[in-house]
Short mmCIF file of C-alpha atoms and ligand atoms in Angstrom, two decimals:
data_model
loop_
_atom_site.label_atom_id
_atom_site.label_comp_id
_atom_site.label_asym_id
_atom_site.label_seq_id
_atom_site.Cartn_x
_atom_site.Cartn_y
_atom_site.Cartn_z
CA UNK A 1 50.05 13.07 -43.34
CA UNK A 2 47.00 12.37 -45.32
CA UNK A 3 47.19 8.53 -43.72
CA UNK A 4 46.90 10.13 -40.49
CA UNK A 5 43.52 11.95 -40.85
CA UNK A 6 42.08 9.02 -42.66
CA UNK A 7 42.63 6.97 -39.62
CA UNK A 8 41.50 9.70 -37.47
CA UNK A 9 38.51 10.39 -39.06
CA UNK A 10 36.58 7.59 -37.29
CA UNK A 11 37.16 8.42 -34.01
CA UNK A 12 36.06 11.74 -35.02
CA UNK A 13 32.74 10.73 -36.77
CA UNK A 14 32.15 8.49 -33.65
CA UNK A 15 32.45 11.38 -31.47
CA UNK A 16 30.55 13.78 -33.66
CA UNK A 17 28.08 11.64 -33.33
CA UNK A 18 27.78 10.85 -30.29
CA UNK A 19 27.39 14.84 -29.29
CA UNK A 20 25.20 15.06 -32.16
CA UNK A 21 22.95 12.53 -30.29
CA UNK A 22 23.27 13.77 -26.68
CA UNK A 23 22.42 17.20 -27.67
CA UNK A 24 19.51 15.77 -29.45
CA UNK A 25 18.59 14.57 -26.38
CA UNK A 26 18.88 17.27 -24.11
CA UNK A 27 15.88 17.12 -21.75
CA UNK A 28 15.20 21.56 -21.39
CA UNK A 29 15.25 21.97 -17.64
CA UNK A 30 14.74 24.79 -15.28
CA UNK A 31 18.01 25.51 -12.79
CA UNK A 32 19.81 27.98 -14.54
CA UNK A 33 16.36 29.93 -15.73
CA UNK A 34 15.59 33.53 -14.55
CA UNK A 35 11.47 33.16 -13.33
CA UNK A 36 11.27 36.37 -12.30
CA UNK A 37 8.36 38.36 -12.66
CA UNK A 38 7.28 35.47 -15.21
CA UNK A 39 4.00 33.42 -15.20
CA UNK A 40 4.68 29.68 -15.35
CA UNK A 41 1.76 27.22 -16.24
CA UNK A 42 3.22 23.84 -13.70
CA UNK A 43 1.95 20.68 -14.75
CA UNK A 44 1.92 18.25 -12.11
CA UNK A 45 0.42 14.90 -11.20
CA UNK A 46 -0.95 15.77 -7.20
CA UNK A 47 -3.86 12.81 -8.58
CA UNK A 48 -3.50 10.92 -4.78
CA UNK A 49 -5.61 8.35 -3.96
CA UNK A 50 -8.36 10.22 -1.77
CA UNK A 51 -10.88 7.82 0.31
CA UNK A 52 -13.55 9.43 2.73
CA UNK A 53 -12.21 12.95 1.68
CA UNK A 54 -8.47 12.74 2.98
CA UNK A 55 -5.84 12.23 1.19
CA UNK A 56 -4.47 8.26 1.85
CA UNK A 57 -0.80 8.86 0.45
CA UNK A 58 0.69 12.16 0.18
CA UNK A 59 3.89 10.84 -1.96
CA UNK A 60 2.88 13.08 -5.10
CA UNK A 61 2.56 16.00 -3.15
CA UNK A 62 5.94 15.73 -1.39
CA UNK A 63 7.24 14.61 -4.73
CA UNK A 64 6.31 18.35 -6.19
CA UNK A 65 7.35 20.47 -3.71
CA UNK A 66 11.09 21.21 -4.83
CA UNK A 67 9.95 22.51 -7.67
CA UNK A 68 6.76 24.58 -6.67
CA UNK A 69 9.29 26.22 -4.11
CA UNK A 70 11.69 26.93 -6.38
CA UNK A 71 9.36 28.62 -9.24
CA UNK A 72 7.88 30.62 -6.12
CA UNK A 73 10.87 31.38 -4.56
CA UNK A 74 12.20 32.68 -7.81
CA UNK A 75 9.06 35.29 -8.28
CA UNK A 76 7.01 33.10 -10.54
CA UNK A 77 3.23 32.94 -10.35
CA UNK A 78 2.92 29.66 -10.19
CA UNK A 79 -0.21 28.52 -11.96
CA UNK A 80 -0.58 24.48 -11.40
CA UNK A 81 -2.38 21.89 -13.26
CA UNK A 82 -3.22 18.73 -12.54
CA UNK A 83 -5.85 16.09 -12.99
CA UNK A 84 -7.71 13.92 -10.06
CA UNK A 85 -9.15 10.68 -10.87
CA UNK A 86 -11.36 10.36 -13.67
CA UNK A 87 -13.87 12.56 -14.25
CA UNK A 88 -14.51 11.37 -17.84
CA UNK A 89 -14.87 15.35 -19.18
CA UNK A 90 -17.90 16.47 -16.97
CA UNK A 91 -17.72 18.22 -13.62
CA UNK A 92 -17.39 15.72 -10.75
CA UNK A 93 -18.18 17.30 -7.17
CA UNK A 94 -15.94 14.76 -5.74
CA UNK A 95 -13.22 15.07 -7.61
CA UNK A 96 -12.57 19.23 -7.40
CA UNK A 97 -8.77 19.70 -6.18
CA UNK A 98 -9.63 21.95 -3.04
CA UNK A 99 -8.55 19.40 -0.96
CA UNK A 100 -4.99 19.01 -2.63
CA UNK A 101 -4.82 22.64 -2.31
CA UNK A 102 -5.16 22.68 1.11
CA UNK A 103 -2.98 19.92 1.73
CA UNK A 104 0.11 21.26 -0.73
CA UNK A 105 -0.90 24.59 1.37
CA UNK A 106 0.40 23.02 4.59
CA UNK A 107 3.16 21.36 2.91
CA UNK A 108 4.31 24.92 1.60
CA UNK A 109 3.37 26.25 4.89
CA UNK A 110 2.17 29.01 2.33
CA UNK A 111 -1.22 30.27 1.23
CA UNK A 112 -2.67 28.21 -2.40
CA UNK A 113 -5.89 29.55 -3.62
CA UNK A 114 -7.66 26.46 -5.52
CA UNK A 115 -9.31 28.62 -8.59
CA UNK A 116 -12.70 27.48 -9.81
CA UNK A 117 -11.39 26.48 -13.29
CA UNK A 118 -8.51 25.93 -15.45
CA UNK A 119 -9.50 28.01 -18.55
CA UNK A 120 -12.17 31.43 -19.14
CA UNK A 121 -11.65 35.06 -18.12
CA UNK A 122 -12.23 34.66 -14.15
CA UNK A 123 -9.61 32.64 -13.70
CA UNK A 124 -7.85 35.34 -16.28
CA UNK A 125 -8.48 37.92 -14.23
CA UNK A 126 -7.52 35.84 -10.75
CA UNK A 127 -4.42 35.34 -11.85
CA UNK A 128 -3.65 39.02 -12.73
CA UNK A 129 -4.37 39.67 -9.38
CA UNK A 130 -2.28 37.30 -8.01
CA UNK A 131 1.29 38.44 -6.18
CA UNK A 132 4.81 36.95 -7.93
CA UNK A 133 5.54 34.34 -5.64
CA UNK A 134 1.97 33.72 -5.47
CA UNK A 135 0.79 29.84 -5.99
CA UNK A 136 -2.68 28.94 -7.03
CA UNK A 137 -4.05 24.86 -7.95
CA UNK A 138 -6.15 25.29 -11.16
CA UNK A 139 -9.49 23.02 -10.91
CA UNK A 140 -9.08 19.71 -12.42
CA UNK A 141 -8.24 19.39 -15.99
CA UNK A 142 -10.15 16.28 -16.76
CA UNK A 143 -13.34 18.33 -16.79
CA UNK A 144 -12.99 19.22 -19.91
CA UNK A 145 -13.28 16.66 -22.30
CA UNK A 146 -10.61 18.81 -24.54
CA UNK A 147 -7.84 17.68 -22.36
CA UNK A 148 -7.35 14.02 -22.71
CA UNK A 149 -8.37 14.85 -26.80
CA UNK A 150 -5.51 17.51 -26.96
CA UNK A 151 -8.16 19.77 -27.94
CA UNK A 152 -5.69 22.91 -30.04
CA UNK A 153 -8.33 25.60 -29.10
CA UNK A 154 -7.87 24.01 -25.54
CA UNK A 155 -4.35 24.40 -25.83
CA UNK A 156 -4.28 27.63 -26.77
CA UNK A 157 -6.82 28.85 -24.20
CA UNK A 158 -4.62 27.28 -21.30
CA UNK A 159 -1.03 28.31 -22.82
CA UNK A 160 -2.68 31.97 -22.50
CA UNK A 161 -2.88 32.07 -19.05
CA UNK A 162 1.25 31.99 -18.80
CA UNK A 163 4.50 32.51 -20.04
CA UNK A 164 6.53 29.74 -19.59
CA UNK A 165 5.23 26.12 -19.09
CA UNK A 166 6.94 23.60 -17.01
CA UNK A 167 6.41 20.19 -16.73
CA UNK A 168 6.98 18.23 -13.89
CA UNK A 169 4.60 15.32 -13.95
CA UNK A 170 6.46 12.12 -14.92
CA UNK A 171 3.06 9.82 -13.97
CA UNK A 172 1.72 11.39 -17.47
CA UNK A 173 4.33 12.22 -19.40
CA UNK A 174 3.59 9.41 -21.39
CA UNK A 175 0.02 11.29 -22.17
CA UNK A 176 -0.59 12.76 -25.25
CA UNK A 177 -2.68 15.67 -23.84
CA UNK A 178 -3.97 19.39 -23.73
CA UNK A 179 -2.06 20.05 -20.51
CA UNK A 180 0.77 17.42 -21.04
CA UNK A 181 1.81 18.22 -24.92
CA UNK A 182 -0.54 21.04 -26.61
CA UNK A 183 0.25 23.73 -24.57
CA UNK A 184 3.80 22.80 -25.88
CA UNK A 185 3.48 24.41 -28.87
CA UNK A 186 2.62 27.71 -27.74
CA UNK A 187 4.90 28.26 -24.54
CA UNK A 188 8.57 28.13 -24.18
CA UNK A 189 8.42 24.32 -22.24
CA UNK A 190 10.90 22.81 -19.56
CA UNK A 191 10.95 19.84 -17.55
CA UNK A 192 10.99 20.74 -13.42
CA UNK A 193 13.22 18.74 -10.96
CA UNK A 194 10.91 15.53 -10.59
CA UNK A 195 10.41 15.00 -14.22
CA UNK A 196 14.75 15.32 -14.64
CA UNK A 197 15.96 13.01 -11.78
CA UNK A 198 13.31 10.11 -13.48
CA UNK A 199 14.45 10.66 -16.68
CA UNK A 200 18.10 10.60 -15.30
CA UNK A 201 17.72 7.58 -13.35
CA UNK A 202 15.72 5.70 -16.47
CA UNK A 203 17.86 6.53 -19.30
CA UNK A 204 21.24 5.43 -17.05
CA UNK A 205 19.50 2.23 -16.32
CA UNK A 206 18.85 1.76 -20.52
CA UNK A 207 21.73 2.78 -21.31
CA UNK A 208 24.81 1.03 -19.83
CA UNK A 209 23.00 -0.69 -16.60
CA UNK A 210 25.11 -3.60 -14.33
CA UNK A 211 24.80 -6.62 -15.36
CA UNK A 212 23.63 -9.40 -14.49
CA UNK A 213 20.22 -7.63 -14.69
CA UNK A 214 17.37 -9.10 -13.28
CA UNK A 215 13.47 -7.89 -14.53
CA UNK A 216 10.58 -8.38 -12.33
CA UNK A 217 7.46 -8.05 -13.74
CA UNK A 218 3.88 -9.04 -12.19
CA UNK A 219 0.50 -6.91 -11.23
CA UNK A 220 -2.44 -7.35 -13.40
CA UNK A 221 -2.06 -6.01 -17.22
CA UNK A 222 -0.26 -8.34 -19.88
CA UNK A 223 -0.33 -5.65 -22.16
CA UNK A 224 1.40 -3.35 -20.97
CA UNK A 225 4.22 -5.20 -19.50
CA UNK A 226 5.20 -7.41 -22.08
CA UNK A 227 6.46 -5.03 -24.51
CA UNK A 228 8.96 -3.94 -21.59
CA UNK A 229 9.73 -7.64 -21.80
CA UNK A 230 10.36 -7.60 -25.43
CA UNK A 231 12.52 -4.46 -25.09
CA UNK A 232 14.87 -5.88 -22.48
CA UNK A 233 15.18 -9.11 -23.88
CA UNK A 234 18.89 -8.68 -24.52
CA UNK A 235 19.14 -6.64 -21.93
CA UNK A 236 18.02 -8.70 -18.70
CA UNK A 237 19.65 -12.00 -17.98
CA UNK A 238 16.84 -13.05 -15.86
CA UNK A 239 12.93 -12.12 -15.90
CA UNK A 240 10.91 -13.34 -12.84
CA UNK A 241 7.23 -13.56 -13.89
CA UNK A 242 4.46 -13.27 -11.11
CA UNK A 243 1.35 -11.50 -10.45
CA UNK A 244 -1.76 -12.06 -12.53
CA UNK A 245 0.56 -11.40 -15.43
CA UNK A 246 2.27 -15.21 -14.54
CA UNK A 247 -0.96 -16.62 -14.93
CA UNK A 248 -1.41 -16.11 -18.79
CA UNK A 249 2.25 -17.60 -18.86
CA UNK A 250 1.15 -20.77 -16.89
CA UNK A 251 -1.73 -20.86 -19.27
CA UNK A 252 0.42 -20.34 -22.06
CA UNK A 253 2.39 -23.80 -20.56
CA UNK A 254 -0.68 -25.75 -21.03
CA UNK A 255 -0.96 -25.79 -17.32
CA UNK A 256 -4.85 -25.14 -15.49
CA UNK A 257 -5.64 -21.73 -14.27
CA UNK A 258 -8.90 -22.47 -13.14
CA UNK A 259 -10.69 -18.87 -12.65
CA UNK A 260 -7.64 -16.84 -12.24
CA UNK A 261 -7.12 -13.33 -14.02
CA UNK A 262 -5.37 -13.73 -16.40
CA UNK A 263 -5.28 -12.88 -20.17
CA UNK A 264 -6.71 -15.71 -22.88
CA UNK A 265 -5.91 -12.93 -25.97
CA UNK A 266 -2.45 -12.98 -24.91
CA UNK A 267 -1.87 -16.26 -23.99
CA UNK A 268 -0.03 -16.86 -27.51
CA UNK A 269 2.54 -13.62 -26.77
CA UNK A 270 3.85 -15.43 -23.64
CA UNK A 271 4.26 -18.30 -25.38
CA UNK A 272 6.44 -16.67 -28.06
CA UNK A 273 7.93 -14.61 -25.38
CA UNK A 274 9.44 -17.69 -23.24
CA UNK A 275 10.50 -19.68 -26.84
CA UNK A 276 12.63 -16.40 -27.68
CA UNK A 277 14.49 -15.98 -24.12
CA UNK A 278 15.33 -19.04 -21.93
CA UNK A 279 15.43 -17.09 -18.97
CA UNK A 280 11.92 -16.70 -17.90
CA UNK A 281 11.31 -17.70 -14.79
CA UNK A 282 7.14 -18.12 -13.74
CA UNK A 283 5.53 -19.71 -10.89
CA UNK A 284 6.62 -23.63 -10.46
CA UNK A 285 4.22 -23.50 -7.32
CA UNK A 286 1.54 -20.89 -6.00
CA UNK A 287 -1.29 -20.10 -3.70
CA UNK A 288 -4.88 -20.63 -4.75
CA UNK A 289 -8.34 -20.01 -3.13
CA UNK A 290 -11.29 -20.63 -4.58
CA UNK A 291 -12.55 -16.90 -3.19
CA UNK A 292 -11.17 -13.76 -3.00
CA UNK A 293 -12.28 -12.65 0.86
CA UNK A 294 -10.79 -11.87 3.81
CA UNK A 295 -10.72 -15.47 5.06
CA UNK A 296 -10.44 -16.88 1.98
CA UNK A 297 -8.71 -20.00 2.47
CA UNK A 298 -5.31 -20.59 1.14
CA UNK A 299 -3.49 -23.60 -0.04
CA UNK A 300 -0.10 -24.00 -1.89
CA UNK A 301 -0.28 -26.15 -5.04
CA UNK A 302 2.55 -27.18 -7.42
CA UNK A 303 1.88 -25.78 -11.17
CA UNK A 304 0.17 -28.22 -12.37
CA UNK A 305 -2.22 -29.34 -9.29
CA UNK A 306 -5.05 -25.93 -9.98
CA UNK A 307 -8.06 -27.20 -10.70
CA UNK A 308 -10.90 -25.69 -12.21
CA UNK A 309 -12.42 -23.95 -8.96
CA UNK A 310 -8.81 -22.40 -8.04
CA UNK A 311 -7.92 -18.93 -8.32
CA UNK A 312 -4.31 -18.54 -8.73
CA UNK A 313 -3.16 -15.77 -5.94
CA UNK A 314 0.41 -15.54 -5.13
CA UNK A 315 3.67 -17.62 -6.37
CA UNK A 316 4.42 -19.92 -3.39
CA UNK A 317 7.44 -20.73 -1.15
CA UNK A 318 9.39 -23.09 -4.04
CA UNK A 319 9.04 -20.23 -6.58
CA UNK A 320 10.30 -17.45 -4.17
CA UNK A 321 13.53 -19.50 -3.64
CA UNK A 322 14.20 -19.28 -7.57
CA UNK A 323 13.18 -15.59 -7.39
CA UNK A 324 15.33 -14.62 -4.62
CA UNK A 325 18.24 -16.55 -5.85
CA UNK A 326 18.42 -14.41 -9.21
CA UNK A 327 17.44 -11.73 -6.85
CA UNK A 328 20.89 -11.92 -4.61
CA UNK A 329 23.07 -12.39 -7.98
CA UNK A 330 21.76 -9.38 -9.78
CA UNK A 331 23.62 -6.14 -10.24
CA UNK A 332 20.07 -3.99 -11.52
CA UNK A 333 17.21 -4.86 -10.26
CA UNK A 334 14.24 -3.66 -12.35
CA UNK A 335 10.59 -4.63 -10.61
CA UNK A 336 6.97 -3.10 -11.41
CA UNK A 337 3.89 -4.74 -10.64
CA UNK A 338 3.01 -6.94 -6.50
CA UNK A 339 3.62 -10.59 -7.17
CA UNK A 340 -0.64 -11.41 -5.79
CA UNK A 341 -2.88 -10.50 -4.32
CA UNK A 342 -1.27 -8.22 -1.82
CA UNK A 343 -4.40 -6.54 -0.57
CA UNK A 344 -5.01 -9.91 1.14
CA UNK A 345 -2.59 -11.18 3.93
CA UNK A 346 -2.86 -14.93 2.74
CA UNK A 347 -1.73 -13.26 -0.72
CA UNK A 348 1.25 -11.00 0.64
CA UNK A 349 3.88 -12.97 1.54
CA UNK A 350 5.66 -13.42 -2.78
CA UNK A 351 5.34 -9.73 -2.78
CA UNK A 352 6.64 -9.12 0.63
CA UNK A 353 9.32 -11.55 -0.13
CA UNK A 354 10.12 -9.94 -3.25
CA UNK A 355 10.42 -6.50 -1.46
CA UNK A 356 12.04 -7.10 0.63
CA UNK A 357 15.33 -8.87 -1.17
CA UNK A 358 15.10 -5.88 -3.44
CA UNK A 359 15.43 -3.59 -0.65
CA UNK A 360 18.24 -5.81 0.97
CA UNK A 361 20.34 -6.49 -2.09
CA UNK A 362 23.06 -3.85 -3.16
CA UNK A 363 22.27 -3.75 -6.81
CA UNK A 364 20.55 -0.34 -8.17
CA UNK A 365 17.01 -1.50 -7.95
CA UNK A 366 14.55 0.49 -9.63
CA UNK A 367 11.08 0.42 -8.43
CA UNK A 368 7.78 1.54 -10.32
CA UNK A 369 4.29 1.16 -10.02
CA UNK A 370 1.49 2.58 -7.83
CA UNK A 371 0.17 -0.65 -6.22
CA UNK A 372 4.10 -2.19 -6.17
CA UNK A 373 4.92 1.03 -3.71
CA UNK A 374 1.42 1.27 -1.97
CA UNK A 375 2.61 -2.89 -1.58
CA UNK A 376 6.05 -1.69 0.15
CA UNK A 377 4.52 1.09 1.74
CA UNK A 378 2.25 -1.29 3.94
CA UNK A 379 5.16 -3.78 4.44
CA UNK A 380 6.78 -0.51 5.84
CA UNK A 381 9.88 -1.11 4.38
CA UNK A 382 11.66 2.56 3.87
CA UNK A 383 11.57 3.97 0.25
CA UNK A 384 15.06 4.65 0.38
CA UNK A 385 16.18 1.01 0.68
CA UNK A 386 16.03 1.19 -3.17
CA UNK A 387 17.94 3.28 -5.62
CA UNK A 388 15.62 4.68 -6.66
CA UNK A 389 11.22 4.58 -6.63
CA UNK A 390 9.53 6.02 -9.57
CA UNK A 391 6.50 7.88 -9.57
CA UNK A 392 5.10 6.49 -12.60
CA UNK A 393 4.37 3.52 -13.47
CA UNK A 394 2.93 3.02 -17.10
CA UNK A 395 5.35 6.45 -18.34
CA UNK A 396 7.87 4.18 -16.55
CA UNK A 397 7.22 1.21 -18.15
CA UNK A 398 7.23 3.25 -21.71
CA UNK A 399 10.12 4.72 -21.68
CA UNK A 400 11.69 1.91 -20.55
CA UNK A 401 10.24 0.02 -23.14
CA UNK A 402 11.01 3.19 -25.78
CA UNK A 403 7.75 4.02 -26.90
CA UNK A 404 8.14 7.93 -27.91
CA UNK A 405 6.81 10.10 -25.85
CA UNK A 406 5.51 13.57 -27.44
CA UNK A 407 4.73 15.19 -24.22
CA UNK A 408 8.39 14.36 -23.36
CA UNK A 409 10.25 14.66 -26.73
CA UNK A 410 8.48 18.29 -26.15
CA UNK A 411 10.87 19.38 -23.67
CA UNK A 412 14.28 18.44 -25.43
CA UNK A 413 16.14 20.92 -26.75
P1 LIG B 501 1.26 -1.73 -10.53
O1 LIG B 501 0.45 -0.34 -10.23
O2 LIG B 501 2.92 -1.56 -9.54
O3 LIG B 501 2.04 -1.00 -11.66
P2 LIG B 501 -0.74 -3.54 -10.65
O4 LIG B 501 -1.73 -2.15 -11.62
O5 LIG B 501 -0.49 -3.62 -13.10
O6 LIG B 501 0.78 -3.39 -10.50
O7 LIG B 501 -0.89 -4.25 -10.74
C1 LIG B 501 -1.52 -4.65 -9.27
C2 LIG B 501 -2.98 -5.35 -9.14
O8 LIG B 501 -2.73 -6.65 -9.60
C3 LIG B 501 -3.06 -5.37 -7.36
O9 LIG B 501 -4.12 -5.02 -7.35
C4 LIG B 501 -3.32 -7.04 -7.08
O10 LIG B 501 -3.78 -7.20 -6.33
C5 LIG B 501 -3.33 -7.25 -8.80
N1 LIG B 501 -3.00 -8.91 -8.47
C6 LIG B 501 -1.39 -9.14 -8.40
N2 LIG B 501 -1.73 -10.64 -8.53
C7 LIG B 501 -3.06 -10.86 -8.26
C8 LIG B 501 -3.79 -12.38 -9.20
N3 LIG B 501 -2.28 -13.05 -9.12
N4 LIG B 501 -4.65 -12.48 -8.80
C9 LIG B 501 -5.66 -11.37 -9.34
N5 LIG B 501 -4.82 -9.96 -8.68
C10 LIG B 501 -3.49 -9.71 -8.88
MG1 LIG B 502 -1.77 -0.16 -10.43
#
């Protein structure tokens, strides 16, 4: 019998460990909570692109609707908090959230009042006067310098408006601000539906991805991307590097990059990565121009043909072929960052080819990043051609990288 027990104990131990691990990583969610008669502070990411006083893209508003509706229909006073743009801790008239409130109101077919601040006695009185089920939008949180500093007094003030905190702002879940982290110290805190979905999909990708895994990285900033590449060293089977990010890798190979956007101080990081990872694919050819403008003349060059006046602005046709072959054989594809300066037609072909190939693929595909999604929309590729389109760029990268995200941790049981 003793023998039998000792044989079994490792099995129990594994089972117990799994259980403990699972339990300690449970996101507290809202679906089974009772919100009747509660004041709920709801942090959303409604930071939509606005120009000429018009919302250019309401994807973030649309994505927030299910949680807003759920809270309102379940009898809560819904107090929505968001940031908008970069006011740097000051009141900036053009970054007031009135336009967001009226857009939300249209989408919900329900009044959404905008309050003129996000803390203070006037705001509290207006909240007291609300009916349960009503929705208000508080003024831009980043008008207060205390927001980004995660100031304890300001966090307490925000928390004092409500009974419960719900965070559904995946786009800023990697930020430790008063409205994402500070408030969680004072209120019972939960994840909204959008955040829950994002974490579920991205966790699955990390835990047990279907192989081969293809990681496609482009865009501008190598700092925010290199960590993810490193994290996936053992997880991905191919690394396709494009965009300005690739220029740093091309320079690391010792080739001329002319006046291209690249990060000189990260050349060694790129070199180191390539020495560790044979499955790194960088452009073997590219599209260059001497200037960036609507009528810029684009030329195709091989990897070693750029001169000191050239800017590398897109991946070339040979590179597209290499990348498409890798994409075709992948079972899981993670893509962040455009392959080139897609805002100009001459330099959009690489991004278009990759977007189309990922959309056509039967693999599990996850795409994130504001510009990547903007590019996909410009190409009129339907978003539902991808398994998951993340509403967060930086947040998605930091989550995949395995960085601790305190604002997310605060929503775990
Ligand atoms: P995302 O928002 O999808 O995470 P990033 O913000 O990292 O992507 O980068 C997108 C920006 O990088 C776009 O404005 C795009 O034009 C630019 N870009 C991509 N490739 C190049 C390049 N070779 N040279 C200059 N800019 C580039
Ligand atoms: Mg971007």
